[in-house]
Amino acid sequence: MKRLLTITFLCTFPLWFAASCGDQATAVAVNEACKQTENRSVKVEGYFRLPQSSAPPLTGENDPRSYMLLLVEKENGTGSFINVQVPFTGSKERNRLDTLPASYTYNDLHVNTDSGAQVSSGDKVAVTGQVLKDSKACIVRVEKIEKP
C-alpha cells in the first residue's frame, strides 16, 4: 500500500507542479504592454474607448467575433493607449463586450467582467490577455476583464 501511494505521488506531483507554474500574467503599464514579447500574457489597467472613426469598431482580423477597442491610460482619454481585441456576444457572458448597435455612442459600450459585473467606458478596468505582434499594430487579445 505504501508503495502504491509513493508511485501515485510521484506520478501526480509533476502535474501539480506544472499547474502551479502556469503562464502568469505580468502586470505592466499601458505604455509597456507592446514592449513585451510575442504571446506574453500581460495584465494592463486602463479605460476602454471606442476608436475615433465613423466606421464600426471593426472586428478583429484573427477573430470576427471581437471588436477592436482602445485601452487608454487616463479616464479623460489622454496618455498612452494600446489596441485591444475584445470578444463580443449578444448575451451577458463574462469577459465579453455587449454587441454594439449599428449607430452607437460611448454610452452603448457595456463590458461584462470576470465577476459578472457590468462596466462602461468611464470605469477603470484591468485586462489580462496575450500580446500579439503579427499584425500591423501591436494588439492585446483580451481573455479576462476585471474591475480593479
Backbone as ProteinMPNN parsed JSONL, in Angstrom:
{"seq_chain_A": "MKRLLTITFLCTFPLWFAASCGDQATAVAVNEACKQTENRSVKVEGYFRLPQSSAPPLTGENDPRSYMLLLVEKENGTGSFINVQVPFTGSKERNRLDTLPASYTYNDLHVNTDSGAQVSSGDKVAVTGQVLKDSKACIVRVEKIEKP", "coords_chain_A": {"N_chain_A": [[0.822, -1.188, 0.0], [1.928, 1.239, 0.82], [3.845, 1.548, -1.121], [2.256, 1.878, -3.402], [1.046, 4.343, -2.826], [3.316, 5.972, -2.874], [4.117, 5.727, -5.55], [1.853, 6.794, -6.802], [1.967, 9.432, -5.83], [4.444, 10.29, -6.922], [3.832, 10.172, -9.608], [1.786, 12.033, -9.906], [2.753, 14.418, -8.857], [4.406, 15.942, -10.713], [2.37, 16.951, -12.37], [0.872, 18.589, -10.63], [2.849, 20.438, -10.011], [3.395, 21.568, -12.525], [0.924, 22.737, -13.071], [0.809, 24.684, -11.076], [2.799, 26.37, -11.88], [1.979, 27.752, -14.087], [1.416, 29.904, -16.977], [1.761, 32.966, -15.879], [0.258, 36.157, -15.796], [1.966, 39.152, -16.526], [2.011, 42.124, -14.808], [1.77, 45.22, -16.278], [2.359, 48.643, -17.309], [0.287, 50.672, -19.444], [1.84, 51.834, -21.524], [3.913, 50.021, -21.633], [3.041, 47.561, -22.47], [3.189, 46.689, -25.201], [5.87, 46.379, -25.462], [6.514, 43.983, -24.56], [7.269, 40.469, -25.103], [6.185, 38.532, -27.956], [3.106, 36.806, -27.67], [3.179, 36.892, -24.915], [1.665, 36.872, -21.739], [-0.117, 39.474, -20.366], [-1.141, 41.905, -17.902], [-3.058, 44.716, -17.813], [-4.029, 47.957, -16.795], [-6.632, 50.302, -17.394], [-8.824, 52.36, -19.387], [-11.599, 51.558, -21.379], [-12.073, 52.596, -24.715], [-13.832, 53.62, -27.615], [-12.657, 53.369, -30.958], [-11.73, 56.392, -32.691], [-13.574, 56.981, -35.192], [-15.714, 56.895, -38.042], [-16.585, 54.511, -38.781], [-17.794, 51.208, -37.764], [-16.512, 49.633, -34.72], [-14.742, 47.8, -35.853], [-14.146, 44.429, -36.48], [-11.998, 41.958, -35.105], [-9.058, 40.914, -36.849], [-8.123, 38.304, -36.483], [-10.235, 37.099, -35.225], [-13.473, 37.171, -35.921], [-15.515, 37.556, -34.126], [-15.032, 39.586, -32.375], [-14.343, 42.883, -31.123], [-12.282, 45.646, -32.004], [-10.886, 47.699, -29.768], [-9.748, 50.589, -27.902], [-7.503, 50.753, -25.185], [-7.049, 53.043, -22.864], [-4.802, 55.102, -20.971], [-5.62, 57.125, -19.131], [-8.619, 58.38, -17.575], [-9.819, 60.507, -18.943], [-9.161, 59.977, -21.515], [-6.63, 60.575, -22.382], [-3.008, 60.281, -22.543], [-1.002, 57.289, -22.741], [-1.922, 54.592, -24.996], [-3.278, 51.402, -26.028], [-4.09, 48.98, -28.537], [-6.804, 46.812, -28.181], [-8.23, 43.617, -28.447], [-11.38, 42.599, -28.052], [-13.625, 40.094, -27.155], [-17.044, 39.753, -28.267], [-20.556, 39.451, -27.536], [-24.022, 38.561, -27.783], [-25.254, 38.179, -25.441], [-25.044, 38.287, -21.834], [-22.42, 37.367, -21.22], [-19.504, 36.545, -19.313], [-16.453, 38.422, -19.341], [-16.787, 39.603, -21.824], [-17.821, 41.871, -24.396], [-20.829, 43.645, -24.78], [-22.838, 43.398, -27.696], [-22.58, 46.018, -30.029], [-24.92, 48.496, -31.175], [-25.912, 49.348, -34.588], [-25.745, 52.119, -34.963], [-23.992, 53.843, -32.722], [-22.993, 55.174, -29.482], [-20.668, 56.397, -26.981], [-22.036, 55.746, -24.695], [-23.179, 53.319, -25.247], [-21.321, 51.392, -24.855], [-20.796, 48.598, -23.154], [-19.4, 46.367, -20.929], [-18.847, 43.108, -19.764], [-17.547, 41.884, -16.818], [-15.143, 39.553, -15.387], [-16.24, 38.779, -12.984], [-18.891, 39.056, -13.442], [-20.02, 41.53, -13.214], [-21.072, 44.643, -14.72], [-19.39, 47.015, -16.688], [-18.667, 50.329, -17.939], [-17.501, 52.747, -20.401], [-16.454, 54.713, -18.746], [-15.414, 53.481, -16.554], [-12.67, 52.17, -14.737], [-10.669, 49.456, -15.773], [-9.069, 46.245, -15.513], [-7.326, 44.423, -17.738], [-6.523, 41.189, -18.88], [-4.469, 39.489, -21.077], [-3.096, 38.212, -24.204], [-0.156, 39.357, -25.824], [-0.042, 40.307, -29.116], [1.8, 40.445, -32.05], [1.746, 40.022, -34.717], [0.34, 41.408, -36.564], [-0.292, 44.587, -38.222], [-0.22, 46.484, -36.192], [0.593, 46.407, -32.696], [-1.31, 44.325, -30.597], [-3.393, 43.543, -27.837], [-4.875, 40.625, -27.074], [-7.73, 40.179, -25.443], [-8.509, 38.212, -22.636], [-9.465, 38.135, -20.074], [-11.392, 40.251, -17.986], [-11.389, 42.611, -15.477], [-12.568, 44.539, -12.667], [-10.605, 46.766, -11.087]], "CA_chain_A": [[0.0, 0.0, 0.0], [2.824, 2.38, 0.891], [4.481, 1.654, -2.438], [1.244, 2.418, -4.309], [0.929, 5.767, -2.526], [4.542, 6.617, -3.35], [4.045, 5.772, -7.028], [0.799, 7.75, -7.149], [2.501, 10.76, -5.557], [5.485, 10.608, -7.893], [3.222, 10.342, -10.934], [0.924, 13.212, -9.961], [3.478, 15.62, -8.444], [4.75, 16.81, -11.856], [1.165, 17.63, -12.859], [0.587, 19.674, -9.695], [3.899, 21.432, -10.171], [3.18, 22.249, -13.806], [-0.274, 23.567, -12.948], [1.094, 25.841, -10.221], [3.766, 27.235, -12.557], [1.397, 28.115, -15.367], [1.767, 31.195, -17.535], [1.198, 34.048, -15.083], [0.273, 37.441, -16.479], [2.856, 40.17, -15.994], [1.359, 43.426, -14.708], [2.556, 46.263, -16.941], [1.675, 49.89, -17.63], [-0.222, 50.72, -20.819], [2.926, 52.112, -22.473], [4.881, 48.927, -21.608], [2.421, 46.311, -22.945], [3.69, 46.266, -26.51], [7.31, 46.127, -25.374], [6.655, 42.597, -24.114], [7.482, 39.529, -26.194], [5.019, 37.94, -28.626], [2.331, 35.807, -26.927], [3.341, 37.058, -23.47], [0.432, 37.194, -21.036], [0.046, 40.719, -19.62], [-2.302, 42.493, -17.225], [-2.933, 46.152, -18.016], [-5.172, 48.724, -16.309], [-6.954, 51.489, -18.169], [-10.231, 52.64, -19.686], [-11.978, 51.218, -22.751], [-12.571, 53.657, -25.585], [-14.102, 53.245, -28.993], [-11.766, 54.084, -31.877], [-12.336, 57.587, -33.268], [-13.8, 56.712, -36.609], [-17.14, 56.814, -38.338], [-16.886, 53.095, -39.035], [-17.955, 50.431, -36.543], [-15.213, 49.374, -34.118], [-14.008, 46.75, -36.56], [-13.932, 43.117, -35.878], [-10.598, 41.572, -35.115], [-8.611, 40.143, -38.005], [-7.979, 36.9, -36.117], [-11.467, 36.605, -34.64], [-14.553, 38.059, -36.342], [-16.461, 37.757, -33.026], [-14.42, 40.506, -31.427], [-14.202, 44.276, -31.518], [-11.001, 46.286, -31.721], [-11.082, 48.898, -28.969], [-8.541, 51.15, -27.32], [-7.395, 50.812, -23.734], [-6.292, 54.269, -22.633], [-4.199, 55.212, -19.648], [-6.332, 58.038, -18.234], [-10.074, 58.402, -17.743], [-10.213, 61.521, -19.926], [-8.763, 59.514, -22.845], [-5.283, 61.024, -22.721], [-1.93, 59.396, -22.131], [-0.702, 56.165, -23.626], [-3.022, 53.694, -25.315], [-2.973, 50.202, -26.799], [-5.224, 48.34, -29.195], [-7.205, 45.576, -27.522], [-9.227, 42.821, -29.164], [-12.295, 42.151, -27.003], [-14.72, 39.281, -27.674], [-18.382, 40.285, -28.003], [-21.632, 38.478, -27.516], [-25.355, 39.153, -27.658], [-25.743, 37.911, -24.095], [-24.259, 38.899, -20.756], [-21.328, 36.461, -20.867], [-18.367, 37.148, -18.627], [-15.275, 38.77, -20.146], [-17.251, 39.904, -23.177], [-18.447, 43.152, -24.687], [-22.154, 43.506, -25.378], [-22.845, 43.797, -29.105], [-22.925, 47.421, -30.237], [-25.902, 48.73, -32.239], [-25.338, 49.888, -35.828], [-25.421, 53.511, -34.667], [-23.665, 53.763, -31.304], [-22.262, 56.239, -28.804], [-19.893, 55.867, -25.861], [-22.97, 55.206, -23.704], [-23.548, 51.959, -25.643], [-20.21, 50.493, -24.559], [-21.015, 47.857, -21.91], [-18.5, 45.224, -20.872], [-19.111, 42.214, -18.644], [-16.289, 41.486, -16.205], [-14.985, 38.159, -14.986], [-17.114, 38.524, -11.836], [-20.274, 39.191, -13.878], [-20.424, 42.937, -13.134], [-21.007, 45.342, -15.998], [-18.687, 48.294, -16.642], [-18.806, 51.134, -19.152], [-16.264, 53.407, -20.817], [-15.937, 55.561, -17.678], [-14.914, 52.656, -15.451], [-11.331, 51.614, -14.89], [-10.652, 48.0, -15.861], [-7.785, 45.549, -15.646], [-7.494, 43.365, -18.733], [-5.447, 40.215, -19.0], [-4.506, 38.902, -22.406], [-1.841, 37.916, -24.888], [0.399, 40.352, -26.734], [0.079, 39.816, -30.491], [2.561, 41.387, -32.876], [1.789, 39.523, -36.081], [-0.427, 42.289, -37.442], [0.363, 45.867, -38.463], [-0.002, 47.137, -34.898], [0.56, 45.516, -31.539], [-2.656, 44.132, -30.061], [-3.549, 42.626, -26.713], [-6.114, 39.853, -27.219], [-8.247, 40.13, -24.081], [-9.069, 36.95, -22.168], [-10.101, 38.348, -18.776], [-11.65, 41.669, -17.684], [-11.717, 42.789, -14.054], [-12.654, 45.91, -12.157], [-9.61, 46.798, -10.004]], "C_chain_A": [[0.874, 1.263, 0.0], [3.491, 2.618, -0.457], [3.52, 2.271, -3.449], [1.066, 3.915, -4.079], [2.143, 6.539, -3.031], [4.516, 6.763, -4.866], [3.002, 6.79, -7.469], [1.296, 9.177, -6.956], [3.523, 11.176, -6.615], [4.918, 10.844, -9.292], [2.39, 11.623, -11.017], [1.639, 14.494, -9.581], [3.864, 16.497, -9.632], [3.534, 17.559, -12.409], [0.794, 18.793, -11.947], [1.595, 20.796, -9.874], [3.692, 22.239, -11.444], [1.975, 23.18, -13.725], [-0.001, 24.809, -12.113], [2.066, 26.807, -10.876], [3.264, 27.656, -13.925], [1.807, 29.513, -15.792], [1.046, 32.296, -16.761], [1.306, 35.345, -15.874], [1.202, 38.404, -15.754], [2.116, 41.495, -15.972], [2.294, 44.485, -15.301], [1.701, 47.51, -17.14], [1.243, 49.846, -19.094], [0.927, 50.901, -21.812], [3.998, 51.022, -22.504], [4.345, 47.635, -22.231], [3.03, 45.819, -24.251], [5.206, 46.112, -26.562], [7.575, 44.696, -24.918], [6.826, 41.69, -25.336], [6.153, 38.999, -26.734], [4.419, 36.831, -27.766], [2.51, 35.876, -25.419], [1.998, 37.438, -22.862], [0.69, 38.421, -20.159], [-1.267, 41.111, -18.952], [-2.094, 43.996, -17.238], [-4.195, 46.841, -17.499], [-5.368, 49.962, -17.16], [-8.449, 51.603, -18.371], [-10.507, 52.275, -21.139], [-12.472, 52.465, -23.462], [-12.836, 53.062, -26.95], [-13.128, 53.994, -29.884], [-12.47, 55.309, -32.455], [-12.412, 57.424, -34.771], [-15.29, 56.66, -36.831], [-17.561, 55.379, -38.605], [-17.144, 52.374, -37.714], [-16.591, 50.065, -35.979], [-14.546, 48.113, -34.624], [-13.852, 45.456, -35.788], [-12.466, 42.77, -36.009], [-10.263, 40.732, -36.324], [-8.574, 38.648, -37.69], [-9.255, 36.286, -35.581], [-12.604, 37.545, -35.002], [-15.614, 38.266, -35.264], [-15.858, 38.654, -31.956], [-14.39, 41.912, -32.008], [-12.791, 44.742, -31.183], [-11.315, 47.607, -31.012], [-9.722, 49.455, -28.565], [-8.622, 50.982, -25.81], [-6.481, 51.99, -23.462], [-5.872, 54.364, -21.175], [-5.05, 56.026, -18.67], [-7.819, 58.092, -18.587], [-10.532, 59.403, -18.801], [-9.75, 61.164, -21.348], [-7.373, 59.928, -23.258], [-4.258, 60.02, -22.208], [-1.717, 58.292, -23.145], [-1.947, 55.331, -23.893], [-2.488, 52.476, -26.048], [-4.254, 49.721, -27.458], [-5.528, 47.038, -28.468], [-8.315, 44.91, -28.332], [-10.112, 42.164, -28.108], [-13.419, 41.323, -27.621], [-16.073, 39.94, -27.378], [-19.403, 39.168, -28.105], [-22.956, 39.219, -27.423], [-25.941, 38.936, -26.279], [-24.812, 38.54, -23.072], [-23.136, 37.972, -20.29], [-20.185, 37.226, -20.223], [-17.204, 37.367, -19.6], [-15.622, 39.036, -21.606], [-17.862, 41.305, -23.228], [-19.837, 42.871, -25.231], [-22.079, 44.003, -26.823], [-23.292, 45.253, -29.224], [-23.986, 47.545, -31.322], [-25.216, 49.337, -33.462], [-24.931, 51.347, -35.651], [-25.219, 53.594, -33.156], [-22.98, 55.024, -30.8], [-21.45, 55.584, -27.682], [-20.799, 55.239, -24.803], [-23.392, 53.77, -24.021], [-22.464, 50.931, -25.322], [-20.41, 49.875, -23.172], [-20.202, 46.573, -21.969], [-18.808, 44.417, -19.616], [-17.789, 41.68, -18.112], [-16.28, 40.002, -15.86], [-15.899, 37.793, -13.819], [-18.597, 38.622, -12.205], [-20.793, 40.612, -13.784], [-20.313, 43.57, -14.521], [-20.328, 46.688, -15.798], [-18.895, 49.018, -17.971], [-17.492, 51.855, -19.431], [-15.679, 54.308, -19.743], [-15.338, 54.796, -16.513], [-13.523, 52.124, -15.749], [-11.432, 50.095, -14.88], [-9.215, 47.495, -15.857], [-8.031, 44.414, -16.622], [-6.266, 42.466, -18.732], [-5.577, 39.577, -20.368], [-3.118, 38.71, -22.981], [-1.436, 39.049, -25.82], [0.563, 39.701, -28.106], [0.786, 40.872, -31.323], [2.6, 40.948, -34.333], [0.973, 40.376, -37.05], [0.328, 43.613, -37.584], [0.679, 46.602, -37.159], [-0.01, 46.086, -33.8], [-0.867, 45.493, -30.982], [-2.55, 43.263, -28.819], [-4.903, 41.949, -26.894], [-6.626, 39.544, -25.811], [-8.901, 38.777, -23.783], [-9.847, 37.126, -20.873], [-10.23, 39.84, -18.521], [-12.078, 41.751, -16.214], [-11.87, 44.269, -13.748], [-11.7, 45.979, -10.976], [-10.14, 47.471, -8.736]], "O_chain_A": [[0.6, 2.223, -0.72], [3.675, 3.761, -0.876], [3.927, 3.097, -4.265], [0.948, 4.676, -5.039], [2.003, 7.642, -3.558], [4.861, 7.819, -5.397], [3.236, 7.56, -8.4], [1.076, 10.036, -7.81], [3.465, 12.289, -7.138], [5.468, 11.629, -10.065], [2.299, 12.232, -12.083], [1.177, 15.574, -9.949], [3.664, 17.71, -9.565], [3.668, 18.693, -12.868], [0.439, 19.868, -12.43], [1.229, 21.971, -9.886], [3.803, 23.465, -11.431], [2.01, 24.29, -14.256], [-0.528, 25.88, -12.413], [2.148, 27.963, -10.461], [4.064, 27.891, -14.831], [2.473, 30.225, -15.04], [-0.145, 32.528, -16.968], [2.312, 35.602, -16.535], [1.22, 38.463, -14.524], [1.64, 41.95, -17.012], [3.444, 44.625, -14.886], [0.472, 47.439, -17.14], [1.779, 49.067, -19.883], [0.986, 50.205, -22.826], [4.91, 51.093, -23.328], [5.117, 46.712, -22.493], [3.35, 44.637, -24.377], [5.758, 45.753, -27.601], [8.721, 44.249, -24.893], [6.559, 42.102, -26.464], [5.133, 39.02, -26.044], [5.146, 36.015, -27.201], [2.032, 34.992, -24.709], [1.272, 38.253, -23.432], [1.591, 38.418, -19.321], [-2.349, 40.705, -19.376], [-1.085, 44.497, -16.741], [-5.304, 46.364, -17.737], [-4.405, 50.595, -17.595], [-9.239, 51.022, -17.627], [-9.74, 52.638, -22.031], [-13.193, 53.283, -22.89], [-12.161, 52.129, -27.386], [-12.799, 55.145, -29.598], [-13.678, 55.273, -32.686], [-11.461, 57.689, -35.506], [-16.05, 56.404, -35.897], [-18.752, 55.069, -38.649], [-16.756, 52.868, -36.656], [-15.593, 50.173, -36.692], [-13.851, 47.433, -33.869], [-13.478, 45.427, -34.616], [-11.781, 43.238, -36.92], [-11.079, 39.929, -36.777], [-8.946, 37.823, -38.525], [-9.353, 35.062, -35.49], [-12.69, 38.633, -34.432], [-16.528, 39.068, -35.456], [-16.145, 38.496, -30.769], [-14.41, 42.1, -33.224], [-12.188, 44.293, -30.209], [-11.928, 48.507, -31.586], [-8.683, 48.862, -28.853], [-9.705, 51.062, -25.23], [-5.292, 51.955, -23.781], [-6.494, 53.791, -20.281], [-5.183, 55.65, -17.506], [-8.215, 57.88, -19.733], [-11.529, 59.168, -19.484], [-9.926, 61.954, -22.275], [-6.966, 59.657, -24.388], [-4.594, 59.047, -21.533], [-2.202, 58.365, -24.274], [-2.905, 55.357, -23.12], [-1.396, 52.504, -26.615], [-5.357, 50.016, -26.999], [-4.624, 46.256, -28.174], [-9.22, 45.576, -28.834], [-9.666, 41.29, -27.364], [-14.104, 41.802, -28.525], [-16.229, 40.608, -26.356], [-19.153, 38.104, -28.673], [-22.994, 40.383, -27.024], [-27.015, 39.455, -25.974], [-23.881, 39.257, -23.44], [-22.927, 37.812, -19.087], [-19.93, 38.388, -20.54], [-17.005, 36.603, -20.545], [-14.842, 38.729, -22.508], [-18.348, 41.833, -22.228], [-20.015, 41.967, -26.048], [-21.329, 44.932, -27.123], [-24.266, 45.664, -28.594], [-23.965, 46.786, -32.291], [-24.073, 49.787, -33.379], [-23.881, 51.761, -36.142], [-26.172, 53.431, -32.394], [-22.462, 55.828, -31.575], [-21.535, 54.376, -27.463], [-20.391, 54.316, -24.098], [-23.911, 53.077, -23.146], [-22.673, 49.731, -25.501], [-20.22, 50.537, -22.151], [-20.298, 45.798, -22.92], [-19.006, 44.978, -18.538], [-17.002, 41.095, -18.857], [-17.278, 39.299, -16.021], [-16.29, 36.635, -13.675], [-19.463, 38.311, -11.387], [-21.907, 40.884, -14.233], [-19.565, 43.099, -15.378], [-20.645, 47.418, -14.859], [-19.247, 48.411, -18.982], [-16.486, 51.598, -18.769], [-14.497, 54.643, -19.82], [-14.809, 55.401, -15.581], [-13.233, 51.685, -16.862], [-12.177, 49.514, -14.091], [-8.276, 48.231, -16.161], [-8.855, 43.537, -16.362], [-5.132, 42.926, -18.601], [-6.667, 39.172, -20.773], [-2.108, 39.002, -22.34], [-2.272, 39.626, -26.516], [1.226, 38.673, -28.239], [0.417, 42.046, -31.302], [3.412, 41.457, -35.106], [0.93, 40.079, -38.244], [1.46, 43.738, -37.116], [1.714, 47.257, -37.04], [-0.564, 45.0, -33.972], [-1.536, 46.524, -30.911], [-1.72, 42.356, -28.754], [-5.944, 42.605, -26.873], [-6.031, 38.75, -25.083], [-9.718, 38.271, -24.552], [-10.776, 36.369, -20.595], [-9.309, 40.608, -18.798], [-12.996, 41.059, -15.775], [-11.369, 45.13, -14.472], [-11.94, 45.328, -9.959], [-9.419, 47.572, -7.744]]}, "name": "protein", "num_of_chains": 1, "seq": "MKRLLTITFLCTFPLWFAASCGDQATAVAVNEACKQTENRSVKVEGYFRLPQSSAPPLTGENDPRSYMLLLVEKENGTGSFINVQVPFTGSKERNRLDTLPASYTYNDLHVNTDSGAQVSSGDKVAVTGQVLKDSKACIVRVEKIEKP"}
